[in-house]
Short mmCIF file of C-alpha atoms and ligand atoms in Angstrom, two decimals:
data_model
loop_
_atom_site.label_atom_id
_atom_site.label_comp_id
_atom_site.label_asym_id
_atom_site.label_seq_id
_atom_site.Cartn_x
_atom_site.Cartn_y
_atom_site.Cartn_z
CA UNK A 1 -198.08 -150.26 47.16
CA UNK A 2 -199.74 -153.56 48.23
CA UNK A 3 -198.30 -154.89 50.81
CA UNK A 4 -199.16 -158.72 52.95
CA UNK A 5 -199.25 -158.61 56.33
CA UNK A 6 -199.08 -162.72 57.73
CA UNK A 7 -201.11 -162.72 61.35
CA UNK A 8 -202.69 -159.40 60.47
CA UNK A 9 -205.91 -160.15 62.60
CA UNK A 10 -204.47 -159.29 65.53
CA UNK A 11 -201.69 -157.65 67.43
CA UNK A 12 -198.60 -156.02 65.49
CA UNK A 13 -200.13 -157.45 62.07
CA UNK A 14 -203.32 -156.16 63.20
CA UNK A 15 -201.78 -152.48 63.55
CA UNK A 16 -199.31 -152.97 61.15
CA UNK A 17 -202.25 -152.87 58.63
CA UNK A 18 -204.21 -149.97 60.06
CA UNK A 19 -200.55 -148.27 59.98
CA UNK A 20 -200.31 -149.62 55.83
CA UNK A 21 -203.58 -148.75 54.71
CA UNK A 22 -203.21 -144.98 56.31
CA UNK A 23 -200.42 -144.15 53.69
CA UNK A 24 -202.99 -145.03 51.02
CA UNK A 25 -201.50 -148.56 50.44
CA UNK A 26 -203.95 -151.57 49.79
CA UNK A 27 -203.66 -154.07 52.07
CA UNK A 28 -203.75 -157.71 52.34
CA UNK A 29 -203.19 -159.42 55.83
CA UNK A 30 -204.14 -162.89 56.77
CA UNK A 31 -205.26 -165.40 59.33
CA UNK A 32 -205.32 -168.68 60.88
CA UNK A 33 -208.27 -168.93 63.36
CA UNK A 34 -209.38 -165.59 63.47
CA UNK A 35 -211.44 -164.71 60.63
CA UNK A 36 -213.89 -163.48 62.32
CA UNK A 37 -211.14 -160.58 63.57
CA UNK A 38 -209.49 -160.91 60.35
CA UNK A 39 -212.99 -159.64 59.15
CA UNK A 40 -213.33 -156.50 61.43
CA UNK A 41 -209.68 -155.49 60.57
CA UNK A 42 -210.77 -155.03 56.60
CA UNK A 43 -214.13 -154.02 57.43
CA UNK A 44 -212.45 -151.03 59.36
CA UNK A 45 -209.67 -150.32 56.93
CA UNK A 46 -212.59 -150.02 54.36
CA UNK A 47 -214.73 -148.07 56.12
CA UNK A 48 -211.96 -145.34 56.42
CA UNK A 49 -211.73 -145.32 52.26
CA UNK A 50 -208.85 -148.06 52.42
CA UNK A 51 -208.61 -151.06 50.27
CA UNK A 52 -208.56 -154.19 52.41
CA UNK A 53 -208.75 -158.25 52.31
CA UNK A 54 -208.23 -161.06 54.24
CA UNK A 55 -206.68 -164.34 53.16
CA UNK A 56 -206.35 -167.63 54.97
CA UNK A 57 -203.45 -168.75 56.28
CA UNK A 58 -201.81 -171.41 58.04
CA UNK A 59 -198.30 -171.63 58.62
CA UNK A 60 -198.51 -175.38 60.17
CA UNK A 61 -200.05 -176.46 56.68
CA UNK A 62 -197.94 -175.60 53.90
CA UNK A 63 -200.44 -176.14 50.94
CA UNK A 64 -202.34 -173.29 52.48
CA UNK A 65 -199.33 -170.63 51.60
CA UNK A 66 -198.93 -170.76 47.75
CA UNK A 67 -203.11 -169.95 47.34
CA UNK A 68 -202.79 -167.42 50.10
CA UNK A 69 -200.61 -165.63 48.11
CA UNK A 70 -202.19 -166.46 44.68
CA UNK A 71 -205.35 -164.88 46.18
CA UNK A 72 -203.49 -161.90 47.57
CA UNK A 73 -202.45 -160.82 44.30
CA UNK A 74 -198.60 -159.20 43.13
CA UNK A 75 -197.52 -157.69 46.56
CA UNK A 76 -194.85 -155.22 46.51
CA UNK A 77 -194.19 -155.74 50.13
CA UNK A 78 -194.21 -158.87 52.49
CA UNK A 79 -194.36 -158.67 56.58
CA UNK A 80 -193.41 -161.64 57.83
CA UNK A 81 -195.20 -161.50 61.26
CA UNK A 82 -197.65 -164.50 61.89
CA UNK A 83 -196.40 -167.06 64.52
CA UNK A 84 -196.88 -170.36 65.68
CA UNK A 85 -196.34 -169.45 69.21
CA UNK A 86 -196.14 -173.28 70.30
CA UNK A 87 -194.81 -174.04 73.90
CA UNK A 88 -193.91 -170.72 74.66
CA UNK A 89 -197.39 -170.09 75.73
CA UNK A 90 -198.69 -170.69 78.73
CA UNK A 91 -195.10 -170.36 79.61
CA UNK A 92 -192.63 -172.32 78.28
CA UNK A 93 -190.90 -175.86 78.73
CA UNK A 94 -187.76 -176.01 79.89
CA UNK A 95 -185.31 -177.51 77.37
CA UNK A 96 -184.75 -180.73 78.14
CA UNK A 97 -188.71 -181.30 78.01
CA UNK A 98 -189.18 -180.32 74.75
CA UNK A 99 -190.54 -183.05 72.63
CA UNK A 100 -189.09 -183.57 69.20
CA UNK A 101 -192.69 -183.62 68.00
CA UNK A 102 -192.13 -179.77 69.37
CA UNK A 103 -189.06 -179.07 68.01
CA UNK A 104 -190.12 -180.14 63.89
CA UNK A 105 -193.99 -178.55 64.17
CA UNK A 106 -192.18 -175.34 65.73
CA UNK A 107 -189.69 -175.49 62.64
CA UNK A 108 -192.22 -176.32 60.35
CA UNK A 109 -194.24 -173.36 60.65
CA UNK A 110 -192.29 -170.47 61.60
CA UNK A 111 -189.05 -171.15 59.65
CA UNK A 112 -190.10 -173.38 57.02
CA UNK A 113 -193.50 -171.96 56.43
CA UNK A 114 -192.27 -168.67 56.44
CA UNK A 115 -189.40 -169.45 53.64
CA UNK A 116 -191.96 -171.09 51.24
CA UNK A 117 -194.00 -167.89 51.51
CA UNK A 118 -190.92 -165.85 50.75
CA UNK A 119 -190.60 -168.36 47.24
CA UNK A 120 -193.93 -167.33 46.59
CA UNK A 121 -193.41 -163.65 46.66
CA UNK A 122 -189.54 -163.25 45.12
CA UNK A 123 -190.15 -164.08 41.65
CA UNK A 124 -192.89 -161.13 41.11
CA UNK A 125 -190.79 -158.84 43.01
CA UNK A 126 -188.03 -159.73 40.95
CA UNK A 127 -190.12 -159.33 37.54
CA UNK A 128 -191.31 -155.81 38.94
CA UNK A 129 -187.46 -154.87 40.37
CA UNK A 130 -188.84 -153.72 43.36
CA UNK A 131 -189.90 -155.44 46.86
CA UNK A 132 -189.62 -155.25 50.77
CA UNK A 133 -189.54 -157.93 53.27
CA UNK A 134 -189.71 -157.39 56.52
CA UNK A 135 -189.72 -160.61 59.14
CA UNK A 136 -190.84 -159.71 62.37
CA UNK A 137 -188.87 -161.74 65.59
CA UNK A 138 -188.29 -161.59 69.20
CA UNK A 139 -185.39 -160.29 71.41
CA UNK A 140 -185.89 -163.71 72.62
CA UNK A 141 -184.18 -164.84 69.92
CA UNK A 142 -180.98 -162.92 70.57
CA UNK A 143 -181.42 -163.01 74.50
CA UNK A 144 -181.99 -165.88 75.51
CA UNK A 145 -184.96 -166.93 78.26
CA UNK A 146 -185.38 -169.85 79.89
CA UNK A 147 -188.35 -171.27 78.78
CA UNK A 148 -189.09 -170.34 75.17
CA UNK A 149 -185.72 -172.13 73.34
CA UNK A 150 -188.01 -173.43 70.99
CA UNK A 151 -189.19 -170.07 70.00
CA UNK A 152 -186.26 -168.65 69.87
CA UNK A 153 -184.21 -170.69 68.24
CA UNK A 154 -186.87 -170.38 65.05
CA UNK A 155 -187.26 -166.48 65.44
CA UNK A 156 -183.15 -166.69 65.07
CA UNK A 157 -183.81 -168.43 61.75
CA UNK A 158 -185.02 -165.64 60.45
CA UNK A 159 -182.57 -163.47 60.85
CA UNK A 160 -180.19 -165.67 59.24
CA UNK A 161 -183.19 -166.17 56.06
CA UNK A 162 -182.95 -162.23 56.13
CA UNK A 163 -179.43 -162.37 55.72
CA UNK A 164 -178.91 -164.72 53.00
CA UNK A 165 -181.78 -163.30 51.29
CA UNK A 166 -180.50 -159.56 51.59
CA UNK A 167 -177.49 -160.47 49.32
CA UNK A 168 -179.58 -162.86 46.79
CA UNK A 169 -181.98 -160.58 46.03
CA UNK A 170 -180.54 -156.90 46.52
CA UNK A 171 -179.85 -156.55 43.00
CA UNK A 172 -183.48 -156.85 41.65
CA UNK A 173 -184.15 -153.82 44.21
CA UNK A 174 -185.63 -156.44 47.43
CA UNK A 175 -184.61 -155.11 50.38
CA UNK A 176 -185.18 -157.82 53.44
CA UNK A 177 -185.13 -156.79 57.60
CA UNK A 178 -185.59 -158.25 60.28
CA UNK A 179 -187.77 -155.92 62.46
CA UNK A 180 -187.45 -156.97 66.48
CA UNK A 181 -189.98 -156.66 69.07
CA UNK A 182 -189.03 -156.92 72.75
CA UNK A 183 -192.06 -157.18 75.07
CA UNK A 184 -194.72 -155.27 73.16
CA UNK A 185 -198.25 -154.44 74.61
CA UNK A 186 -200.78 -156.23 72.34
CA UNK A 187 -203.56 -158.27 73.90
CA UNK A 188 -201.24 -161.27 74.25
CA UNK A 189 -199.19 -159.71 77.03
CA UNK A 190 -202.70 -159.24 79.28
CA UNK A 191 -202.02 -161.80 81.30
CA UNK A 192 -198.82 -160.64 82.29
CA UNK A 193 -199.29 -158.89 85.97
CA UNK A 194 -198.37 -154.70 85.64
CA UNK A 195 -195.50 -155.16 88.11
CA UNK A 196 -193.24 -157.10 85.72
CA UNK A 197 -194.07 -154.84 82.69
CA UNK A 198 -193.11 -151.99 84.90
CA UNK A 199 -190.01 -154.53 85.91
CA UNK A 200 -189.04 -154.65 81.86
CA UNK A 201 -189.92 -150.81 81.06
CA UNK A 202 -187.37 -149.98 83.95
CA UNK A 203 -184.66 -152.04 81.73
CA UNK A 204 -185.38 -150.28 78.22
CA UNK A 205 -183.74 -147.13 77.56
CA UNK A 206 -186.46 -145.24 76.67
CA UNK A 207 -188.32 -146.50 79.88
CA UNK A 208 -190.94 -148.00 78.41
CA UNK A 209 -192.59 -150.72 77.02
CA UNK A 210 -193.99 -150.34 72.91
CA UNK A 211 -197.36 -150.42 71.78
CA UNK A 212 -198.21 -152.62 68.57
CA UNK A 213 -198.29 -149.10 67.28
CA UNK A 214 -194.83 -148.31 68.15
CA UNK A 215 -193.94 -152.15 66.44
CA UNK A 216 -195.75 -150.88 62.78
CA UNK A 217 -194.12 -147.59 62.75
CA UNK A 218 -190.90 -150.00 62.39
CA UNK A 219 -191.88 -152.47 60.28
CA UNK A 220 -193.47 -149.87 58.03
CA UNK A 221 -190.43 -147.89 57.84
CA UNK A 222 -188.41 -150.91 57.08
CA UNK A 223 -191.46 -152.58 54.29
CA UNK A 224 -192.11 -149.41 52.25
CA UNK A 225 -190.34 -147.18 49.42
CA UNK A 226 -188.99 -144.95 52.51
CA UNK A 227 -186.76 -147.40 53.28
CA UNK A 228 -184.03 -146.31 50.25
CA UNK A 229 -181.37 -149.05 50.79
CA UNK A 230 -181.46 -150.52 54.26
CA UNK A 231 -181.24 -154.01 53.90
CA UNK A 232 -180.15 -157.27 56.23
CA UNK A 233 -180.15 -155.85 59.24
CA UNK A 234 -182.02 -156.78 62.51
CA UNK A 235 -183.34 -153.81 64.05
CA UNK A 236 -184.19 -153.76 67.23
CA UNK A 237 -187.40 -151.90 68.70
CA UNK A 238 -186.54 -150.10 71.90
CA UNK A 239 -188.81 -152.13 73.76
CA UNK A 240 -186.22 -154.83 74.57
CA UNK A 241 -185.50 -155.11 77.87
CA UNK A 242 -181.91 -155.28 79.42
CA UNK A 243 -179.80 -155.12 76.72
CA UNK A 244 -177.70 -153.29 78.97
CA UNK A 245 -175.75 -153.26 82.42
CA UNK A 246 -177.18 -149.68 82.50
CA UNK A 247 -180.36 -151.19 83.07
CA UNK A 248 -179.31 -152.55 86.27
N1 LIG B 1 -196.29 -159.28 71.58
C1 LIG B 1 -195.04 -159.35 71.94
O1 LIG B 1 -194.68 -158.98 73.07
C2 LIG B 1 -193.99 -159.85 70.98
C3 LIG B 1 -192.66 -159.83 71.39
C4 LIG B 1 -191.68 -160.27 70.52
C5 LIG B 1 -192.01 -160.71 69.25
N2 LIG B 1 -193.32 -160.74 68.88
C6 LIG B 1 -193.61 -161.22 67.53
O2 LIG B 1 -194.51 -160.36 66.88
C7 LIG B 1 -195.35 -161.08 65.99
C8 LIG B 1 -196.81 -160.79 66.30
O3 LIG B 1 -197.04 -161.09 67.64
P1 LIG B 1 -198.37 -160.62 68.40
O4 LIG B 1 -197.99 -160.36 69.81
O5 LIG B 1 -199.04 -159.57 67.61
O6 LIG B 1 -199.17 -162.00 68.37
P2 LIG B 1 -200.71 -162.36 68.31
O7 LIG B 1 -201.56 -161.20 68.68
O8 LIG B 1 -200.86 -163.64 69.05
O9 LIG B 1 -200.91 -162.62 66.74
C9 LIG B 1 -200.35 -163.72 66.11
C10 LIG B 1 -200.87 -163.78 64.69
O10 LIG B 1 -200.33 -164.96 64.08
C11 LIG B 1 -201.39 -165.70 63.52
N3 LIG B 1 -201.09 -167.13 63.61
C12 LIG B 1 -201.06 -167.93 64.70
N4 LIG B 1 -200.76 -169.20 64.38
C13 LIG B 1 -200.62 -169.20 63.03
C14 LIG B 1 -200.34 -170.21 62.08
N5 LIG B 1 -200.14 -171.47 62.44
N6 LIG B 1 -200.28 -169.86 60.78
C15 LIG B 1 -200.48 -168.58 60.38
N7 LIG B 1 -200.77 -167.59 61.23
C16 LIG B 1 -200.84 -167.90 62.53
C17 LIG B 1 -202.61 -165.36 64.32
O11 LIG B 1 -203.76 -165.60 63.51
P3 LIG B 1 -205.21 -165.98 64.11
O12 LIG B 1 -205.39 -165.13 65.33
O13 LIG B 1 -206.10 -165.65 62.99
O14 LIG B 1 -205.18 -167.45 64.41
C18 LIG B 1 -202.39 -163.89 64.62
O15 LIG B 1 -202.84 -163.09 63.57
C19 LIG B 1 -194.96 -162.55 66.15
O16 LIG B 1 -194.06 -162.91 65.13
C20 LIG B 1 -194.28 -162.59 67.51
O17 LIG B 1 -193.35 -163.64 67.61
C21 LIG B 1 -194.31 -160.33 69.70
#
């Protein structure tokens, strides 16, 4: 199994690829500004007897995705996880101050971007009659927050991409998820002061927030041969928050 993990030098593509490369498969992930980290993540893969590489990346500049994946090699499985994270950080615009310089670099990259790098991988899967994509989104997407529209209105994208592709390529054995993360506890959500994430654990059912951990057990379920014939569905990690009047 070779699988390519977008954004996998950090975060849930970061453990995504630890998760990967401890079931023996080699692993590909790759980067935008981080190759430095992109670098340590291969370096430590290796180091445990793994097979690793890095690849650059950019989502914003198309031309960069058809080598990326040229470089990567045939890939059995694809984890759609790098993102443009745009105006949603430091914390959002609201919507009717969203530029529509925003809106098309937003859409560019994170739907656009991502459905060229699905073109790349199809046709080999196809060949091969076996493949697994897994795009990774936001309960954001299906919520709703003030603030991130932008965000979330791409993440939604991709569950309709997963959708369409589901049925177009089922038959050549490609199964295609959509893997959701609510609040998840990677390095990006440091800022974020311990009394709200004890605020959104409270609103889970489980109680608690996931770990980037908790996110790859998911999406490696859903992008690997254990995953027998599940295929177009959005599946939603038990980290989003207040799904529920029970959370009240
Ligand atoms: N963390 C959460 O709470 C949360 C919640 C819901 C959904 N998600 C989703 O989970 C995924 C991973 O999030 P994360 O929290 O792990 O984020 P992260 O730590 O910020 O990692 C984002 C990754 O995307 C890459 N990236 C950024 N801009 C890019 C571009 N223009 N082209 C290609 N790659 C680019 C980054 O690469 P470099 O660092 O190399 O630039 C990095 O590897 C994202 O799809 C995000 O929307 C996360």
């Amino acid at each position: 199994m070779h699988v390519l993990i977008t954004g996998g030098s950090s975060g849930i593509g970061k453990a995504t690829a630890f998760a990967y490369a401890e079931t023996g498969a080699r692993v590909t992930i790759t980067y935008n500004m981080g190759a430095d980290r992109a670098a340590e993540v291969v370096e430590r893969i290796r180091a445990g007897g793994g097979q690793a590489a890095a690849v650059h990346l950019d989502l914003e500049d198309h031309a960069t995705i058809a080598p990326a994946v040229a470089a990567a090699g045939p890939v059995d499985a694809l984890v759609a996880n790098a993102v443009r994270w745009g105006t949603i950080l430091p914390g959002g615009l609201a919507f009717k101050d969203v530029p529509a310089s925003e809106w098309a670099a937003a859409l560019h990259a994170n739907v656009t971007g991502n459905a060229l790098l699905v073109q790349q991988v199809l046709p080999g899967m196809r060949r091969r009659g076996f493949g697994r994509i897994v795009f990774v989104s936001s309960g954001i997407a299906e919520e709703g927050v003030p603030g991130p529209g932008v965000y979330g209105t791409a993440k939604m994208a991709l569950h309709g991409m997963a959708r369409a592709l589901a049925w177009e390529a089922g038959r050549d054995g490609i199964l295609v998820n959509v893997a959701v993360a609510g609040l998840t506890v990677t390095d990006a959500a440091r800022p974020i002061p311990q009394e709200a994430l004890d605020l959104l654990a409270a609103r889970t059912p489980s109680r608690r927030l996931s770990t980037a951990g908790d996110m790859a057990a998911l999406v490696l379920f859903l992008g690997s041969a254990a995953n027998r014939n599940l295929t177009g569905e959005i599946v939603r990690d038990g980290s989003n928050a207040g799904r529920s009047a029970h959370a009240l």
